[in-house]
XYZ file of C-alpha atoms in Angstrom:
572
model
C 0.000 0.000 0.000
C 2.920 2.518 0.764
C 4.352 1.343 -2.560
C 1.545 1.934 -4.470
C 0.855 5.628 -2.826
C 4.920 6.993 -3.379
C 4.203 5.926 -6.831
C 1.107 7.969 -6.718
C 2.986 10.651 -5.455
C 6.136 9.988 -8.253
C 3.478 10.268 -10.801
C 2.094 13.887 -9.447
C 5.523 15.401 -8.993
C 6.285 14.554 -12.488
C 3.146 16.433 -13.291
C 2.293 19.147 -10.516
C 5.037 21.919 -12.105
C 3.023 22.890 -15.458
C -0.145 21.378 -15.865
C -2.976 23.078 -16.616
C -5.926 23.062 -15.169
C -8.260 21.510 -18.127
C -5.436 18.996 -18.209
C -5.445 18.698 -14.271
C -9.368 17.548 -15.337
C -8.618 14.814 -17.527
C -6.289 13.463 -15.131
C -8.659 13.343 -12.273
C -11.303 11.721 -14.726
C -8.147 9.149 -15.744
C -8.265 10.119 -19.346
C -4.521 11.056 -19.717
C -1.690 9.525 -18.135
C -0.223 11.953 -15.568
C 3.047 12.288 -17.338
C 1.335 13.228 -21.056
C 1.347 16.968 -20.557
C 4.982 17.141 -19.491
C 7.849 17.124 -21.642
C 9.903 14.091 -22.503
C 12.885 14.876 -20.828
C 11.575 16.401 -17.697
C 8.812 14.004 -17.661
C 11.525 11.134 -17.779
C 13.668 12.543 -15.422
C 11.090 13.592 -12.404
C 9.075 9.970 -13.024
C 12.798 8.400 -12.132
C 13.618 10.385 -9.197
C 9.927 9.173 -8.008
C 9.823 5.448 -8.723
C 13.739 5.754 -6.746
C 12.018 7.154 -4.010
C 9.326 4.611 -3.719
C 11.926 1.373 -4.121
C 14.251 3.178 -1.485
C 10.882 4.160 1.107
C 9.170 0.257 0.667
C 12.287 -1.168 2.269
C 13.236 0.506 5.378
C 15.031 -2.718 6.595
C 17.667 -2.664 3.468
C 20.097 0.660 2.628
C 18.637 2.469 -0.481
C 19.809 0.703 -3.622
C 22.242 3.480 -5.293
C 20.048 5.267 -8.663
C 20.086 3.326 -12.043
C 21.590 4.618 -15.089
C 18.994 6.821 -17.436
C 18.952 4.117 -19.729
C 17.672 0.821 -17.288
C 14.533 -0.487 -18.461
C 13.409 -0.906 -15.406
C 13.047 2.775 -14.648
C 10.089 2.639 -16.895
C 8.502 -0.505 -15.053
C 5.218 1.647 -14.569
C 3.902 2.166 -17.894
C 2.491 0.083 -20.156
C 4.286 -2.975 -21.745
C 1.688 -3.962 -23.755
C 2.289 -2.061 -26.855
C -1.107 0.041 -26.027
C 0.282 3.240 -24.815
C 0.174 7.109 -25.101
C 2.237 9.139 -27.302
C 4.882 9.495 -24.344
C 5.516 5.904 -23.746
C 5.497 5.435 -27.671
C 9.056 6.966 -27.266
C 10.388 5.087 -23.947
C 12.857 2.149 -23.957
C 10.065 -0.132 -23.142
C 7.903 0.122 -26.412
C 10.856 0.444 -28.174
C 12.034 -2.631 -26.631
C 8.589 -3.890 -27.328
C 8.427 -2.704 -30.985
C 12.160 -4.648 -31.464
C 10.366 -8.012 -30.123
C 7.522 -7.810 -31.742
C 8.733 -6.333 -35.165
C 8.596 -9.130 -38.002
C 11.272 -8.183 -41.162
C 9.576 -8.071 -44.332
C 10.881 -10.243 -47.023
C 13.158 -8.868 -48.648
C 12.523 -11.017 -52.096
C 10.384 -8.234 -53.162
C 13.118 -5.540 -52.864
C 15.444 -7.404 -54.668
C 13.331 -8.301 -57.475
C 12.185 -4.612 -57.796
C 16.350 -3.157 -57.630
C 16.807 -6.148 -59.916
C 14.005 -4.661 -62.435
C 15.051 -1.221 -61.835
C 19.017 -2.014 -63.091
C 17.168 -3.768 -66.276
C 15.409 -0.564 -67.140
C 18.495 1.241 -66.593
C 20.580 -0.180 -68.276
C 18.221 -0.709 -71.269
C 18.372 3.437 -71.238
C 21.919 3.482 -71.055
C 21.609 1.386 -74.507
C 21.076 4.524 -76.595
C 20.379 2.682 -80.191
C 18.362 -0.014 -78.891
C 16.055 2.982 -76.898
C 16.247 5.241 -80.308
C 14.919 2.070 -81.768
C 12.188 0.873 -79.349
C 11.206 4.052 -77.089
C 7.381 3.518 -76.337
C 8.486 -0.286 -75.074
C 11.443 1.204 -72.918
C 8.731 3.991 -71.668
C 6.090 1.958 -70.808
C 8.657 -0.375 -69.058
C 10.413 2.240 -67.171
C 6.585 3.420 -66.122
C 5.324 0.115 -64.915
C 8.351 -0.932 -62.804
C 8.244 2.710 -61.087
C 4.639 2.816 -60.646
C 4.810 -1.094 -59.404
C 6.696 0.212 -56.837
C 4.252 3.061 -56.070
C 1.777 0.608 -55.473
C 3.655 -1.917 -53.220
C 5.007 1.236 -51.207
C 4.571 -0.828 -47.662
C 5.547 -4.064 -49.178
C 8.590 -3.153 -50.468
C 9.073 0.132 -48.051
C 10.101 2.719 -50.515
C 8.401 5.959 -50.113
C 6.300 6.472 -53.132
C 7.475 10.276 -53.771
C 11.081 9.193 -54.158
C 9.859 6.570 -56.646
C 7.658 8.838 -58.340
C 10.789 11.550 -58.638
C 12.892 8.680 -59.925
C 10.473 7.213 -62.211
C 10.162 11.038 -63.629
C 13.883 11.253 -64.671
C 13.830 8.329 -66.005
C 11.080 8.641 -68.976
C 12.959 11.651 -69.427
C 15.741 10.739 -70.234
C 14.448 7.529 -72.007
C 12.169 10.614 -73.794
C 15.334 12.875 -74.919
C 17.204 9.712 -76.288
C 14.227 8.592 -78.318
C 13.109 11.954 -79.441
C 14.222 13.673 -83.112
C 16.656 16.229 -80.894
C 18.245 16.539 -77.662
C 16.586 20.294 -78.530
C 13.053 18.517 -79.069
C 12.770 16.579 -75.704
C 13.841 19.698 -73.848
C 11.271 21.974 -75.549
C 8.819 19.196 -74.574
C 10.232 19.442 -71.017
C 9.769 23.006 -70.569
C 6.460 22.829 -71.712
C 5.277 19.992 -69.227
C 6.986 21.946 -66.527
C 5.151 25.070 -67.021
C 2.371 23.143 -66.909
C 2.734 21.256 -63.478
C 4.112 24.183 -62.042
C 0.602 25.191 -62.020
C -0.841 22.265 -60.244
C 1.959 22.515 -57.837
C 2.098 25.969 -56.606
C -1.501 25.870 -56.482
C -1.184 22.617 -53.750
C 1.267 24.062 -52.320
C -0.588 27.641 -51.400
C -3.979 25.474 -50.806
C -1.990 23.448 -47.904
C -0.019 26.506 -46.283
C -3.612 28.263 -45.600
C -5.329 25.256 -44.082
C -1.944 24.518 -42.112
C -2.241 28.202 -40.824
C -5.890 28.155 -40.018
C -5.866 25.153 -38.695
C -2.752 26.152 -36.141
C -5.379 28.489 -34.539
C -7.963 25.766 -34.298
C -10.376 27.475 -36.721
C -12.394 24.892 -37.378
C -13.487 24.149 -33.571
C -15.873 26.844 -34.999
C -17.557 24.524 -37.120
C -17.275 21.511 -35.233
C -18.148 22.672 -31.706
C -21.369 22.754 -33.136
C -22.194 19.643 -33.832
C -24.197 18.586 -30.699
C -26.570 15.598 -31.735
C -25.893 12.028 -30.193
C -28.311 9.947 -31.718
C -26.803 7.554 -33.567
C -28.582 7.985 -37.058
C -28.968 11.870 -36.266
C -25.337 11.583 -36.096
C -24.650 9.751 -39.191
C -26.625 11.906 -41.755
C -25.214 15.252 -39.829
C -21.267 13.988 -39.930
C -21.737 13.431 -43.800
C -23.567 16.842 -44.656
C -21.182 18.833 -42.698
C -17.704 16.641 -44.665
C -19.305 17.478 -47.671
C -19.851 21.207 -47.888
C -16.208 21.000 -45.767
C -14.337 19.294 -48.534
C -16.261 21.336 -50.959
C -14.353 24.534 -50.045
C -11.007 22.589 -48.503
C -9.978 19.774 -49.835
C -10.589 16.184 -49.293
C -7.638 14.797 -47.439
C -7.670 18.122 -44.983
C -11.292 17.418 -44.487
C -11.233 13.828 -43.653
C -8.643 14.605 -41.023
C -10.639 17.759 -39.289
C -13.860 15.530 -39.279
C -11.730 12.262 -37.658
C -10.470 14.000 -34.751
C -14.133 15.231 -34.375
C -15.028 12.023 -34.288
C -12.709 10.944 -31.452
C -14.021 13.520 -29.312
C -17.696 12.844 -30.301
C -17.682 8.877 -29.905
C -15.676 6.474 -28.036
C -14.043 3.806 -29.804
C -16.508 1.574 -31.713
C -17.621 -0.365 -34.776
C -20.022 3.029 -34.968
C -16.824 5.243 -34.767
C -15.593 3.050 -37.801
C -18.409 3.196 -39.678
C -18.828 7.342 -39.223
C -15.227 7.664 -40.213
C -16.122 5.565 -43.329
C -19.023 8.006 -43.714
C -15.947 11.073 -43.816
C -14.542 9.454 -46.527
C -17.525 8.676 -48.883
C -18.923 12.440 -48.128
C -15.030 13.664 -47.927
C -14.519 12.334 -51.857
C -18.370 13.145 -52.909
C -17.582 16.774 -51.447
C -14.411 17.219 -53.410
C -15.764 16.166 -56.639
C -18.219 19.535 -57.356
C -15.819 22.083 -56.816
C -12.788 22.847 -58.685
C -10.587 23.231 -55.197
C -12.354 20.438 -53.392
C -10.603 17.570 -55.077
C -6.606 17.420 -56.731
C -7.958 15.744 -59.703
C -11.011 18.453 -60.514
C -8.206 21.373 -59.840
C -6.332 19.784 -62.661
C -9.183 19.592 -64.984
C -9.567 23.185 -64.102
C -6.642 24.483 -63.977
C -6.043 23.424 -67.545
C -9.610 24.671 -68.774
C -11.244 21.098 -69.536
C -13.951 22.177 -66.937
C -15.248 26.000 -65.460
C -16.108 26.938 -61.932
C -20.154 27.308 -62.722
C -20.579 24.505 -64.932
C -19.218 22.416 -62.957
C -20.853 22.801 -59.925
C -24.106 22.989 -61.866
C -23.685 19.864 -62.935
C -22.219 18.032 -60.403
C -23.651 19.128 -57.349
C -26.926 16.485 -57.846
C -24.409 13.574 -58.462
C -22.095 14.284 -55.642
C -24.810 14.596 -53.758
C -26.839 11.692 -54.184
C -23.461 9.646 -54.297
C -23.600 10.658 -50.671
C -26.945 10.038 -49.790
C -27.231 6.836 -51.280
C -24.640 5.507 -48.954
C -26.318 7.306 -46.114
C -29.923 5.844 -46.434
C -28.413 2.432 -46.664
C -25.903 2.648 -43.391
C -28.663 4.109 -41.651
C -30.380 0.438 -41.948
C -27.478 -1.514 -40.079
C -27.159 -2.489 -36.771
C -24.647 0.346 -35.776
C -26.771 2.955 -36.787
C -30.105 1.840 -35.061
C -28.537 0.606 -31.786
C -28.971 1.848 -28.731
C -28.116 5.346 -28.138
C -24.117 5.795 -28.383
C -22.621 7.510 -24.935
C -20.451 10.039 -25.874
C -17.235 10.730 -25.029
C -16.032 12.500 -22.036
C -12.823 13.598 -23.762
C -12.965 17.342 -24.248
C -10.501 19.319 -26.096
C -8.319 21.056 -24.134
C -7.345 23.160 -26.841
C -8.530 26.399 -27.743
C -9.223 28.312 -30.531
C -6.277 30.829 -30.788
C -6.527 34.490 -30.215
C -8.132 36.401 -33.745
C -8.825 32.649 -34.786
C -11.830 33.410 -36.200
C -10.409 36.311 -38.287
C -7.920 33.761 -39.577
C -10.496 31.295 -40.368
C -12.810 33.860 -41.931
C -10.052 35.194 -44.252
C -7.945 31.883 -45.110
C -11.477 30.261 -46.533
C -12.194 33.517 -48.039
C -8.804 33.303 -49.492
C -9.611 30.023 -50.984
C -13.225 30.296 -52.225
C -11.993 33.381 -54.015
C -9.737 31.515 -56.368
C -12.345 31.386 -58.800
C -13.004 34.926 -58.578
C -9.562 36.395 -58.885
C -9.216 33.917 -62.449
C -12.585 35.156 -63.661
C -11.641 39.381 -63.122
C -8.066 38.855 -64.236
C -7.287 36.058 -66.635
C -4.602 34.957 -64.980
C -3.700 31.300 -63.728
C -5.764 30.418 -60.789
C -2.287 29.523 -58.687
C -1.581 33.109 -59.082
C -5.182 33.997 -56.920
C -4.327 30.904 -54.359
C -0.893 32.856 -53.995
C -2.378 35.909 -53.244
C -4.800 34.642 -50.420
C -1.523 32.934 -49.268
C 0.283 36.405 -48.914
C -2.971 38.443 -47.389
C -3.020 35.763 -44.449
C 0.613 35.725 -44.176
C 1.419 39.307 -43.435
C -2.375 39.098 -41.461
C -0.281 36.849 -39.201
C 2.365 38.392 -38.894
C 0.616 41.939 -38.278
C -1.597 39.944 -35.290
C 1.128 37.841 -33.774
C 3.741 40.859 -34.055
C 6.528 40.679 -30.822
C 4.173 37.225 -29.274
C 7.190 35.192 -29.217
C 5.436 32.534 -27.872
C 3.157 31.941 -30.377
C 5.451 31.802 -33.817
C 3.974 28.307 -34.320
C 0.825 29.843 -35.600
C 2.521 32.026 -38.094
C 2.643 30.693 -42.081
C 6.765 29.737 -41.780
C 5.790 27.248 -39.090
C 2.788 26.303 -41.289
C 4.975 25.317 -44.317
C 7.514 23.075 -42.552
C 4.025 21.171 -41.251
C 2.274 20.615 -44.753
C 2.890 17.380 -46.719
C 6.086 18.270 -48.852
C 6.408 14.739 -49.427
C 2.586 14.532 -51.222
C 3.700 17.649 -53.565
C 6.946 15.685 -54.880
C 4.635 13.064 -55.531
C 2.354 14.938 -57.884
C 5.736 16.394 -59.312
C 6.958 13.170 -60.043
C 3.437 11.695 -61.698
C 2.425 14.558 -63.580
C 6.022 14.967 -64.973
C 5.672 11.029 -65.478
C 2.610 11.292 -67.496
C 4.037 14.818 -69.322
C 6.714 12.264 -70.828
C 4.316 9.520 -71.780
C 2.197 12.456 -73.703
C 4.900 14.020 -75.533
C 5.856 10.559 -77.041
C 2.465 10.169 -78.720
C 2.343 6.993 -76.162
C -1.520 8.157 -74.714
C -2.735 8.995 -78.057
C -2.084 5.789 -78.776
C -3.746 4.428 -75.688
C -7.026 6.566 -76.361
C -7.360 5.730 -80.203
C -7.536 1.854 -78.667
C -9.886 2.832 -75.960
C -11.852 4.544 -78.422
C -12.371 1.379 -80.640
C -12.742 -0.807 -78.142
C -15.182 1.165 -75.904
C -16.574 3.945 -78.250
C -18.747 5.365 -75.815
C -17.858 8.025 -73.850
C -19.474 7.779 -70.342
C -18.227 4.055 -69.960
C -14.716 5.224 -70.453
C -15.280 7.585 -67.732
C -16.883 4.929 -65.798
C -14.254 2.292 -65.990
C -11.550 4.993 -64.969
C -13.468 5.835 -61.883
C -13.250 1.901 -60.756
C -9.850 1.758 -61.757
C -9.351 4.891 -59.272
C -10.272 2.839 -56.636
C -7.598 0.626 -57.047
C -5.062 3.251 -58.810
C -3.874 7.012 -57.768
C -6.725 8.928 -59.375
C -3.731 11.706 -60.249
C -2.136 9.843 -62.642
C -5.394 8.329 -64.301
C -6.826 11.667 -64.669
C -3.462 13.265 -65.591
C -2.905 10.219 -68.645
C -6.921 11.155 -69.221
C -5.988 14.687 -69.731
C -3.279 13.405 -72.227
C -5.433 11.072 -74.420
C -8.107 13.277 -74.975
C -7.955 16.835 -75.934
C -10.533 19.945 -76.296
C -10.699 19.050 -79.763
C -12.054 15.153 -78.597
C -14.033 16.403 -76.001
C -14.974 20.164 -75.880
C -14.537 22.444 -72.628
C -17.055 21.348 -69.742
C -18.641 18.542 -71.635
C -20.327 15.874 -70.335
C -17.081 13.473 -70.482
C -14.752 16.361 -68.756
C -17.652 16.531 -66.002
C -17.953 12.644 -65.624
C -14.084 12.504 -66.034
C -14.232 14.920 -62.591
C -17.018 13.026 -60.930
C -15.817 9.421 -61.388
C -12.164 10.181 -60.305
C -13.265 11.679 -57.521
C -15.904 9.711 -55.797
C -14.684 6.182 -57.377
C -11.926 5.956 -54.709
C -14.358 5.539 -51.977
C -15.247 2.144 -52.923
C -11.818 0.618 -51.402
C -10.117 2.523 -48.489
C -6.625 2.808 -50.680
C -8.496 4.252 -53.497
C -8.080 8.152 -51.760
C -6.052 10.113 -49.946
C -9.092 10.787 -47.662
C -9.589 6.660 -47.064
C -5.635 6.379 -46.480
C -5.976 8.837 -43.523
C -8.829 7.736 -41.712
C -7.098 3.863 -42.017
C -4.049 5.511 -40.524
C -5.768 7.762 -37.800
C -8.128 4.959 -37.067
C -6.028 1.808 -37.472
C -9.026 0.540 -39.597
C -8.189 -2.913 -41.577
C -8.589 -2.846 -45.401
C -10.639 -6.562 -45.217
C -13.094 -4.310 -42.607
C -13.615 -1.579 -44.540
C -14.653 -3.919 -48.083
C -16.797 -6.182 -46.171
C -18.668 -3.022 -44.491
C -18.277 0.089 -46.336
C -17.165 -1.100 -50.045
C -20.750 -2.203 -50.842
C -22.282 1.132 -49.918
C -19.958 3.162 -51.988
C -20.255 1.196 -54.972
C -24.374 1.797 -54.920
C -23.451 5.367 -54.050
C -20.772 5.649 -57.278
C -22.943 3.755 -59.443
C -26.359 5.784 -58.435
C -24.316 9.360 -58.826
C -23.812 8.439 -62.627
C -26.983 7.360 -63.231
C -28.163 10.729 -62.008
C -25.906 12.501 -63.794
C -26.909 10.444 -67.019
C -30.631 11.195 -66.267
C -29.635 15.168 -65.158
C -28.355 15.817 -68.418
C -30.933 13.977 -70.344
C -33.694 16.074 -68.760
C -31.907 19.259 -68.857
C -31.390 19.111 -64.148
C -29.126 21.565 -63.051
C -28.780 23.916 -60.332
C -30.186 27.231 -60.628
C -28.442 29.238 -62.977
C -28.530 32.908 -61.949
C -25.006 33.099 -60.856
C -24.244 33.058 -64.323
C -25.417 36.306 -65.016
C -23.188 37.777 -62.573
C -20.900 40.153 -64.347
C -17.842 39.247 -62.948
C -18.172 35.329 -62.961
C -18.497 34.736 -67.163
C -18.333 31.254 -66.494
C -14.921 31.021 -65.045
């Protein structure tokens, strides 16, 4: 009993010198570990000097054993050995010692057969006559080992953007050996660059804002509000709120503000599984009606196959019912019509930063007005993201001016948080399907589509299944290449199903979207889990959206279109 009261005490004195009181709150209710809100080393160091306390106090017959060294195992002997631990004893010796038994090597076959390929390919490009001779077959090879290893990233534990970069090069240089001139390819080059740049810049600006508004907790605005708790209350509000969410940010973002929701909303459950799955159905539906809701629709944008009206005109119904569908369906299981889910007593003790909601207001004011700033100037719509990007960043650094202690919430500390990583991989794809294009290799590839499957809504059909199982970047970005303006005119009905299909077809398996990867990694959810639950819902959903659409255009369905005869928005 004296033992177990000294390490009561241990435990507080690690604690007592900075917590704060809402975090003094959670302890008492025993929802964070007393050492959580401390930092590591101090943490460490004041939970030793405690548990040497209690050894040397529990045996008054015996001298004190003299202190262990820092790095003893033992000096960790209160926390959790079972794997299942807080972020602080995720980086102790004991989970690491834990992680080491536990951790199984993968097979390392895979990795030599892929180096093994990759050597082939290159030194088939080193070859110059025989890749002079033979370029679309060295192309196409030097594009299926890299994206092969894209797609068996955790098998073969290479980080997809570095493959993606290297695959890039690669057709390049494969390109500039096989083209007419050196002078050609490099023309070609600069063209596909200027292009990408586009895309790029425009991510990159996108990310920085919701990074920065996001630092001051700007969207507690939005979801402090949701208070429902019945369970299919709870459902159908979750997916309405993702989708106008993702409609204005973007999918990935979205799925990630409307998870942590979750964990605050509902304790850990097979309904907690199933609401995240609803974030990712309404996160991808969402993103597909907008042109900044979705990577794939700012492309299409960005390089004028679809405009901002048209677009949402006719794919708001769609997106919509793709969503519903879903909805009415998961309503009917057993999760949804159980009893009535407690919620959870975990409350955020974080709070929404000072001018927060200033910072929200004009960081989704910077990106709704994207559209705007093209239609009124002409120019690029990166060049309007960039602007918003420099209002908000000398608004933050006007409001936060001499607060030393809060230069995380400023837009430098914003950029070294966004996913540089995700950028280089839309770099390396979009300059991987630039090369493929200027060899004439996707012309080919749609002239075979087209006489094989002459009609265009199934094309656009098959490529949003195919997203589900394939990056929906590259897809649309090789779409983009097969068919031009002159195929397919601006804001037809292929460019719009192109936009719908690549954006809501990934819900159907949880690796076919960014937005399904990051509620399996925030959730731990199991790919076999989500198919057997979710898979069936999105399909109906997918499948029920183009039949709308279909029927939408048929009958001549649209949203109202008054907008349109707003001066300043000709269509955009």
């Amino acid at each position: 009993m004296a033992l177990s009261s000294c390490l009561l005490a241990g435990a507080r004195a690690a604690a007592s010198p900075s917590l704060p009181s809402s975090a003094a709150l959670l302890q008492r209710r025993h929802l964070l570990p007393a050492v959580a809100v401390v930092p590591l080393p101090q943490a460490q160091q004041r939970w030793r000097r405690g548990t040497r306390f209690c050894r040397a106090s529990s045996s008054s017959s015996s001298p004190p054993p003299p202190p262990a060294p820092p790095e003893e195992p033992q000096d960790y002997e209160l926390l959790d050995t079972t794997g299942n631990c807080d972020p602080l004893c995720s980086l102790d010796e004991v989970s690491s010692q834990y992680f080491e038994a536990n951790y199984k090597p993968k097979d390392d076959l895979l990795k030599a057969l892929t180096i093994f390929a990759t050597a082939l390919a290159g030194a088939a490009a080193i070859n110059h006559s025989w890749v002079a001779a033979n370029q679309d077959i060295a192309m196409v090879l030097v594009f299926a080992v890299g994206y092969a290893g894209i797609i068996f990233e955790e098998s073969l534990a290479f980080n997809k953007s570095g493959v993606a970069i290297l695959m890039a090069v690669c057709l390049w240089v494969v390109r500039s050996i096989g083209a007419p001139s050196t002078d050609v390819a490099v023309q070609e080059l600069s063209h596909t660059t200027a292009e990408v740049s586009e895309i790029v810049f425009f991510l990159l600006g996108a990310m920085t804002i919701v990074e920065t508004v996001d630092a001051h907790q700007g969207f507690k605005l939005v979801t402090d509000n949701i208070s429902t708790r019945s369970p299919k209350a709870l459902l159908w509000v979750i997916g309405i709120v993702t989708f106008f969410l993702s409609a204005i940010l973007d999918n990935l973002t979205s799925t990630i503000v409307m998870v942590s929701l979750l964990r605050k909303l509902v304790p850990p459950s097979e309904y907690r599984k199933l609401l995240g799955a609803v974030v990712v159905i309404a996160a991808n539906a969402g993103g597909a009606w907008t042109p900044i809701g979705d990577v794939t629709t700012t492309m299409l944008w960005i390089h004028g196959h679809i405009t901002t009206l048209n677009l949402m005109q006719g794919l708001f119904i769609p997106s919509a019912v793709s969503l519903a569908v879903p909805l009415a369906l998961m309503s009917l299981t057993s999760e949804a019509n159980g009893s009535s889910q407690e919620s959870s007593s975990l409350l955020s003790s974080e709070q929404m930063a000072p001018r927060g909601q200033l910072v929200l207001a004009v960081g989704v004011g910077a990106l709704v007005s994207v559209p705007v700033f093209k239609a009124l100037t002409g120019l690029p719509p990166f060049m309007g993201m960039l602007l918003g990007l420099g209002i908000l960043w000398i608004l933050t650094d006007a409001i936060h001016y001499g607060e030393t202690e809060r230069q995380q919430l400023k837009v430098p500390q914003a950029l070294s948080r966004i996913d540089t990583q995700g950028i280089l991989f839309f770099l390396g794809i979009l300059l991987s399907v630039g090369s493929l294009e200027s060899a004439g290799i996707l012309r080919q590839l749609a002239n075979y589509l087209d006489a094989t499957i002459p009609n265009g809504d199934l094309i656009a059909s098959a490529i949003g299944v195919a997203s589900a199982i394939i990056d929906n970047v590259p897809l649309v970005a090789a779409t983009m290449g097969m068919y031009d303006l002159t195929s397919y005119p601006q804001d037809s009905d292929f460019w719009q199903l192109i936009a719908f299909c690549a954006g809501t077809g990934g819900s159907m398996l949880i690796i076919g979207s960014a937005a399904g990867v990051a509620f399996m990694g925030m959730e731990k959810v199991d790919f076999f889990w989500y198919t057997r639950k979710v898979s069936g819902f999105a399909l109906a959903g997918y499948a029920a959206g183009i039949m709308s659409y279909i029927a939408a255009q048929n009958l001549h369905i649209s949203l109202p279109t008054s907008l349109a005869e707003i001066p300043f928005i000709p269509g955009s």
